[in-house]
Amino acid sequence: MNKFSLVWSNLFRRKVRTFLTLFSVLVAFLLFALLRTVVVAFEGGVELAGVDRLNVSPKYSIIDPLPVSHRNEILNVEGVTAISQQSWFGGSYQSPTNFFPKFPVRPREYFQMYSELIIDPAQLEAFENNRIGAVVPAAMAEQFEWRLGDRIPIEGDIYIKRDGNKLWEFELVGTYETPDSAFLSSAFLFNYDYFNEAIPEQMQGIVSWFTIRVENPDEAAEVAARIDAVFENSRNPTRSATEAEFTRQFASQLGDIGLMMNGILSAVFFTILLLTANTMSQAFRERIPELAVLKTFGFTDFSVSALVLAESIMLCALGGALGIGLAALVSGAIAPVVESLLGSFQLTVTTMASGMAIAVLLGVVVGLVPAISANRLQIVDALRK
Amino acid sequence: MAIVSLSNVEKRFTKGREVVEVLHGIDLEIAEGDFIALMGPSGSGKTTLLNLIGGIDQPTAGSVVVAGQELVGLSSKKLAQWRAENIGFIFQFYNLLPVLTAQRNVELPLLLTRLSGKQRKRNADVALQIVGLEDRARHKPGELSGGQQQRVAIARALVADPKVLVCDEPTGDLDRDTADEILGLLEILNKEHGKTIIMVTHDPKAASHARHTLHLDKGLLVEAVT
Ligand SMILES: Nc1ncnc2c1ncn2[C@@H]1O[C@H](COP(=O)(O)OP(=O)(O)OP(=O)(O)O)[C@@H](O)[C@H]1O
Ligand SMILES: [Mg+2]
């Protein structure tokens, strides 16, 4: 036996209580590590170099779209070789819970831009030639049991037809394969020209964002800067970024991710602080006579308080380590899915280290009062009880 | 030579306005190797006196010299160190750590020494042998009878080889036969191992195992039988 095993045995005096506390601390740090990983993914800078596709979106807000007339000006920028466009249609199929993006696009240029999406050339041609034609990912067609030739009703919300009709009807003319399940590349696609003619005049000619191909991936950053410079002083300034960056921008407009996460974490840690503080002070009170006995043997005030503090730190550090370890497993498992959305989703060393530092700090804070009481404990008084 | 020497020891407890005078000028000498029974009515100050000798409390006035060390005025840290080397405590309610096995309870005071883990374990085993509990080394206190727990407590008091054992009603919670076994054990420790023992007790039969009996009444030693 050594002092470590002494602390360790004391920790498991009340097994149920210790395991419950340990479990709560574990959950808190699991949450901490995962949420921090999300924040890091959102806040992390994205390397522009090396990508051959960029998104050009409104500088300030996705709600405030770009004029379609930007197309030609963008195509004229040096280093841009191709362009495609998407508009955020909103709308719902049968029920708002069937949540998938719907984009009016220009068929051929869209599939040229997203060459990883695979479509039968005959179906692409049918898509181009059918005004109300639509194509969807094969998985989506399967999910909703759509067959080629089916009429698919979509209820518009942002866009209503100029005759006041909310109901849009599309004919399924093809399906395509997507290499990943990324949200934005699994869209319900239909003809921009049909869409643009059907909507009220004052809404026509707008685009939510453009996607461009750059000639030389090494110059992606320069091309982005050049595009944004063109529109800098126009009524519709742009922001050119990688697709991953764009997805993040898109999500972060739903709310300040960092602030939200920190809010959640503060609440979690406050709760955990109260909980573990309660456990430790209970554990301390139960043991007052034992601690006094240790002092009779010659344990100094300092060493007795160190034992109490060590116990609290050990409990929190163990919970922290288990939680962070579990987060490493979980984040590893979900990374492939999340990465297609956010670009990078990795539990960083910084997150792990700061998690452990917080765990130790939690142990110190929670153990401090019991440790001070243990230090001041008078043997004679404690033994009389 | 006296191993315990108290002169003019006073002890007062003050709680707010209330002052309790417990010991009024105690003079006491205990020879090395003696076995003293300290008797007296409840509240007479026996525990208080024992605590002063054991160096876990300080007198209000007077001098307490034990094992050649003046205890009055020592810092809490120095006292702790001194206790580790010189005193073994035995309590009425054993005060074992419930989470540790008998062997580990006995080993506890040795954590303060420079002994290696192996040596600590060996010494703990020897102490358990002396009290006749070597076959219960791996049991936790909850799995032992009261008498067995008190034996473990005695082994723990012995393990660091202190000169003086202070016992506060060590048989107060035990039946007659078990009490006699424990008292027999204390006698052996006194006679064969040369420990000086100071034992508080209410029981005249227990006191009869000691070499000398002291009576404390209202804070004064009324009669020191030699
Ligand atoms: N910390 C304290 N504060 C106030 N009074 C105390 C304190 N410790 C002891 N006393 C008082 O001192 C007196 C003697 O107490 P002590 O415990 O020494 O008696 P005792 O002889 O051991 O009694 P018992 O046989 O019941 O154990 C009692 O009146 C007790 O109330
Ligand atoms: Mg007493």
PDB file of N, CA and C in Angstrom, chain A residues 1-3 5-6 9-10 12-13 289-290 293-301 303 379-380 383-384, chain B residues 51 56-57 76-77 80-81 83-84 89 91 95-100 104 107-109 111-112 120 156:
ATOM      1  N   MET A   1       0.843  -1.202   0.000  1.00  0.00           N
ATOM      2  CA  MET A   1       0.000   0.000   0.000  1.00  0.00           C
ATOM      3  C   MET A   1       0.877   1.250   0.000  1.00  0.00           C
ATOM      4  N   ASN A   2       0.428   2.275  -0.699  1.00  0.00           N
ATOM      5  CA  ASN A   2       1.090   3.571  -0.623  1.00  0.00           C
ATOM      6  C   ASN A   2       0.004   4.637  -0.495  1.00  0.00           C
ATOM      7  N   LYS A   3       0.419   5.899  -0.514  1.00  0.00           N
ATOM      8  CA  LYS A   3      -0.577   6.945  -0.292  1.00  0.00           C
ATOM      9  C   LYS A   3      -1.602   6.992  -1.419  1.00  0.00           C
ATOM     10  N   SER A   5      -2.767   4.400  -3.109  1.00  0.00           N
ATOM     11  CA  SER A   5      -3.808   3.384  -2.929  1.00  0.00           C
ATOM     12  C   SER A   5      -4.688   3.701  -1.728  1.00  0.00           C
ATOM     13  N   LEU A   6      -4.135   4.459  -0.783  1.00  0.00           N
ATOM     14  CA  LEU A   6      -4.962   4.908   0.348  1.00  0.00           C
ATOM     15  C   LEU A   6      -6.073   5.834  -0.146  1.00  0.00           C
ATOM     16  N   SER A   9      -8.587   3.793  -2.269  1.00  0.00           N
ATOM     17  CA  SER A   9      -9.554   2.982  -1.513  1.00  0.00           C
ATOM     18  C   SER A   9     -10.622   3.860  -0.885  1.00  0.00           C
ATOM     19  N   ASN A  10     -10.210   5.025  -0.400  1.00  0.00           N
ATOM     20  CA  ASN A  10     -11.179   5.920   0.218  1.00  0.00           C
ATOM     21  C   ASN A  10     -12.235   6.376  -0.775  1.00  0.00           C
ATOM     22  N   PHE A  12     -13.593   4.785  -3.020  1.00  0.00           N
ATOM     23  CA  PHE A  12     -14.641   3.800  -3.289  1.00  0.00           C
ATOM     24  C   PHE A  12     -15.314   3.296  -2.017  1.00  0.00           C
ATOM     25  N   ARG A  13     -15.281   4.156  -0.999  1.00  0.00           N
ATOM     26  CA  ARG A  13     -15.947   3.819   0.252  1.00  0.00           C
ATOM     27  C   ARG A  13     -17.445   3.659   0.026  1.00  0.00           C
ATOM     28  N   PRO A 289     -13.775  11.446  11.981  1.00  0.00           N
ATOM     29  CA  PRO A 289     -13.026  10.699  12.992  1.00  0.00           C
ATOM     30  C   PRO A 289     -11.809   9.972  12.413  1.00  0.00           C
ATOM     31  N   GLU A 290     -11.965   9.430  11.202  1.00  0.00           N
ATOM     32  CA  GLU A 290     -10.841   8.714  10.594  1.00  0.00           C
ATOM     33  C   GLU A 290      -9.665   9.636  10.311  1.00  0.00           C
ATOM     34  N   VAL A 293      -7.906  10.269  13.405  1.00  0.00           N
ATOM     35  CA  VAL A 293      -7.070   9.128  13.787  1.00  0.00           C
ATOM     36  C   VAL A 293      -5.752   9.143  13.012  1.00  0.00           C
ATOM     37  N   LEU A 294      -5.843   9.475  11.724  1.00  0.00           N
ATOM     38  CA  LEU A 294      -4.604   9.583  10.946  1.00  0.00           C
ATOM     39  C   LEU A 294      -3.667  10.598  11.594  1.00  0.00           C
ATOM     40  N   LYS A 295      -4.252  11.695  12.079  1.00  0.00           N
ATOM     41  CA  LYS A 295      -3.405  12.707  12.724  1.00  0.00           C
ATOM     42  C   LYS A 295      -2.770  12.157  14.002  1.00  0.00           C
ATOM     43  N   THR A 296      -3.507  11.326  14.743  1.00  0.00           N
ATOM     44  CA  THR A 296      -2.884  10.782  15.958  1.00  0.00           C
ATOM     45  C   THR A 296      -1.650   9.964  15.617  1.00  0.00           C
ATOM     46  N   PHE A 297      -1.654   9.263  14.501  1.00  0.00           N
ATOM     47  CA  PHE A 297      -0.473   8.471  14.122  1.00  0.00           C
ATOM     48  C   PHE A 297       0.704   9.326  13.735  1.00  0.00           C
ATOM     49  N   GLY A 298       0.450  10.591  13.506  1.00  0.00           N
ATOM     50  CA  GLY A 298       1.552  11.451  13.112  1.00  0.00           C
ATOM     51  C   GLY A 298       1.424  12.003  11.701  1.00  0.00           C
ATOM     52  N   PHE A 299       0.291  11.743  11.032  1.00  0.00           N
ATOM     53  CA  PHE A 299       0.056  12.440   9.764  1.00  0.00           C
ATOM     54  C   PHE A 299      -0.095  13.927  10.103  1.00  0.00           C
ATOM     55  N   THR A 300       0.611  14.776   9.382  1.00  0.00           N
ATOM     56  CA  THR A 300       0.534  16.208   9.685  1.00  0.00           C
ATOM     57  C   THR A 300      -0.770  16.783   9.142  1.00  0.00           C
ATOM     58  N   ASP A 301      -1.106  17.985   9.613  1.00  0.00           N
ATOM     59  CA  ASP A 301      -2.298  18.673   9.110  1.00  0.00           C
ATOM     60  C   ASP A 301      -2.234  18.766   7.595  1.00  0.00           C
ATOM     61  N   SER A 303      -0.531  16.854   5.437  1.00  0.00           N
ATOM     62  CA  SER A 303      -0.659  15.608   4.675  1.00  0.00           C
ATOM     63  C   SER A 303      -2.099  15.098   4.706  1.00  0.00           C
ATOM     64  N   ILE A 379      -7.773  17.133  16.552  1.00  0.00           N
ATOM     65  CA  ILE A 379      -7.929  15.709  16.853  1.00  0.00           C
ATOM     66  C   ILE A 379      -8.913  15.498  17.998  1.00  0.00           C
ATOM     67  N   VAL A 380      -8.688  16.266  19.071  1.00  0.00           N
ATOM     68  CA  VAL A 380      -9.461  16.047  20.288  1.00  0.00           C
ATOM     69  C   VAL A 380     -10.955  16.293  20.049  1.00  0.00           C
ATOM     70  N   LEU A 383     -12.451  13.489  17.766  1.00  0.00           N
ATOM     71  CA  LEU A 383     -12.605  12.180  18.405  1.00  0.00           C
ATOM     72  C   LEU A 383     -13.738  12.165  19.419  1.00  0.00           C
ATOM     73  N   ARG A 384     -14.125  13.339  19.917  1.00  0.00           N
ATOM     74  CA  ARG A 384     -15.219  13.376  20.904  1.00  0.00           C
ATOM     75  C   ARG A 384     -16.561  13.078  20.247  1.00  0.00           C
TER      76      ARG A 384
ATOM     77  N   ASN B  51      -4.956  12.601  26.613  1.00  0.00           N
ATOM     78  CA  ASN B  51      -4.675  13.345  25.379  1.00  0.00           C
ATOM     79  C   ASN B  51      -3.448  14.240  25.520  1.00  0.00           C
ATOM     80  N   ILE B  56      -1.791  15.024  21.744  1.00  0.00           N
ATOM     81  CA  ILE B  56      -2.795  15.485  20.784  1.00  0.00           C
ATOM     82  C   ILE B  56      -3.577  16.663  21.352  1.00  0.00           C
ATOM     83  N   ASP B  57      -3.171  17.162  22.499  1.00  0.00           N
ATOM     84  CA  ASP B  57      -3.798  18.342  23.089  1.00  0.00           C
ATOM     85  C   ASP B  57      -2.734  19.058  23.908  1.00  0.00           C
ATOM     86  N   SER B  76       2.335  22.101  15.678  1.00  0.00           N
ATOM     87  CA  SER B  76       1.493  20.959  15.334  1.00  0.00           C
ATOM     88  C   SER B  76       2.272  19.952  14.482  1.00  0.00           C
ATOM     89  N   LYS B  77       3.146  20.470  13.618  1.00  0.00           N
ATOM     90  CA  LYS B  77       3.907  19.586  12.742  1.00  0.00           C
ATOM     91  C   LYS B  77       4.935  18.773  13.537  1.00  0.00           C
ATOM     92  N   ALA B  80       3.224  16.118  15.541  1.00  0.00           N
ATOM     93  CA  ALA B  80       2.820  14.995  14.704  1.00  0.00           C
ATOM     94  C   ALA B  80       4.003  14.049  14.504  1.00  0.00           C
ATOM     95  N   GLN B  81       5.133  14.634  14.191  1.00  0.00           N
ATOM     96  CA  GLN B  81       6.342  13.848  13.967  1.00  0.00           C
ATOM     97  C   GLN B  81       6.724  13.079  15.240  1.00  0.00           C
ATOM     98  N   ARG B  83       4.713  12.195  17.711  1.00  0.00           N
ATOM     99  CA  ARG B  83       3.743  11.120  17.959  1.00  0.00           C
ATOM    100  C   ARG B  83       4.069   9.899  17.115  1.00  0.00           C
ATOM    101  N   ALA B  84       4.417  10.159  15.842  1.00  0.00           N
ATOM    102  CA  ALA B  84       4.699   9.048  14.947  1.00  0.00           C
ATOM    103  C   ALA B  84       5.815   8.174  15.506  1.00  0.00           C
ATOM    104  N   PHE B  89      -1.716   4.824  19.779  1.00  0.00           N
ATOM    105  CA  PHE B  89      -3.042   5.101  20.352  1.00  0.00           C
ATOM    106  C   PHE B  89      -3.973   3.909  20.174  1.00  0.00           C
ATOM    107  N   PHE B  91      -8.133   3.111  20.907  1.00  0.00           N
ATOM    108  CA  PHE B  91      -9.381   3.781  21.281  1.00  0.00           C
ATOM    109  C   PHE B  91     -10.461   2.777  21.648  1.00  0.00           C
ATOM    110  N   ASN B  95     -11.659   2.582  15.798  1.00  0.00           N
ATOM    111  CA  ASN B  95     -11.313   3.590  14.788  1.00  0.00           C
ATOM    112  C   ASN B  95     -10.423   3.062  13.669  1.00  0.00           C
ATOM    113  N   LEU B  96     -10.812   1.906  13.135  1.00  0.00           N
ATOM    114  CA  LEU B  96     -10.102   1.398  11.958  1.00  0.00           C
ATOM    115  C   LEU B  96     -10.706   2.036  10.709  1.00  0.00           C
ATOM    116  N   LEU B  97      -9.932   2.065   9.625  1.00  0.00           N
ATOM    117  CA  LEU B  97     -10.487   2.564   8.362  1.00  0.00           C
ATOM    118  C   LEU B  97     -11.257   1.432   7.686  1.00  0.00           C
ATOM    119  N   PRO B  98     -12.557   1.612   7.511  1.00  0.00           N
ATOM    120  CA  PRO B  98     -13.385   0.501   7.024  1.00  0.00           C
ATOM    121  C   PRO B  98     -13.036   0.049   5.607  1.00  0.00           C
ATOM    122  N   VAL B  99     -12.406   0.932   4.828  1.00  0.00           N
ATOM    123  CA  VAL B  99     -12.133   0.553   3.430  1.00  0.00           C
ATOM    124  C   VAL B  99     -10.855  -0.261   3.287  1.00  0.00           C
ATOM    125  N   LEU B 100     -10.068  -0.322   4.346  1.00  0.00           N
ATOM    126  CA  LEU B 100      -8.781  -1.017   4.238  1.00  0.00           C
ATOM    127  C   LEU B 100      -8.831  -2.368   4.941  1.00  0.00           C
ATOM    128  N   ARG B 104      -3.643  -3.586   5.880  1.00  0.00           N
ATOM    129  CA  ARG B 104      -3.396  -2.211   5.441  1.00  0.00           C
ATOM    130  C   ARG B 104      -3.655  -1.204   6.556  1.00  0.00           C
ATOM    131  N   GLU B 107      -0.619  -1.217   8.498  1.00  0.00           N
ATOM    132  CA  GLU B 107       0.496  -0.632   7.753  1.00  0.00           C
ATOM    133  C   GLU B 107       0.453   0.904   7.743  1.00  0.00           C
ATOM    134  N   LEU B 108      -0.756   1.427   7.958  1.00  0.00           N
ATOM    135  CA  LEU B 108      -0.993   2.871   7.823  1.00  0.00           C
ATOM    136  C   LEU B 108       0.073   3.771   8.471  1.00  0.00           C
ATOM    137  N   PRO B 109       0.405   3.579   9.767  1.00  0.00           N
ATOM    138  CA  PRO B 109       1.383   4.488  10.386  1.00  0.00           C
ATOM    139  C   PRO B 109       2.759   4.397   9.728  1.00  0.00           C
ATOM    140  N   LEU B 111       3.377   4.435   6.649  1.00  0.00           N
ATOM    141  CA  LEU B 111       3.475   5.292   5.464  1.00  0.00           C
ATOM    142  C   LEU B 111       4.297   6.537   5.777  1.00  0.00           C
ATOM    143  N   LEU B 112       4.427   6.841   7.059  1.00  0.00           N
ATOM    144  CA  LEU B 112       5.180   8.035   7.441  1.00  0.00           C
ATOM    145  C   LEU B 112       6.666   7.750   7.615  1.00  0.00           C
ATOM    146  N   ARG B 120       7.329  -2.541   4.914  1.00  0.00           N
ATOM    147  CA  ARG B 120       6.122  -2.114   5.606  1.00  0.00           C
ATOM    148  C   ARG B 120       5.175  -3.285   5.770  1.00  0.00           C
ATOM    149  N   ARG B 156      -1.880  -1.990  15.015  1.00  0.00           N
ATOM    150  CA  ARG B 156      -1.600  -0.714  14.362  1.00  0.00           C
ATOM    151  C   ARG B 156      -0.853   0.230  15.308  1.00  0.00           C
TER     152      ARG B 156
END
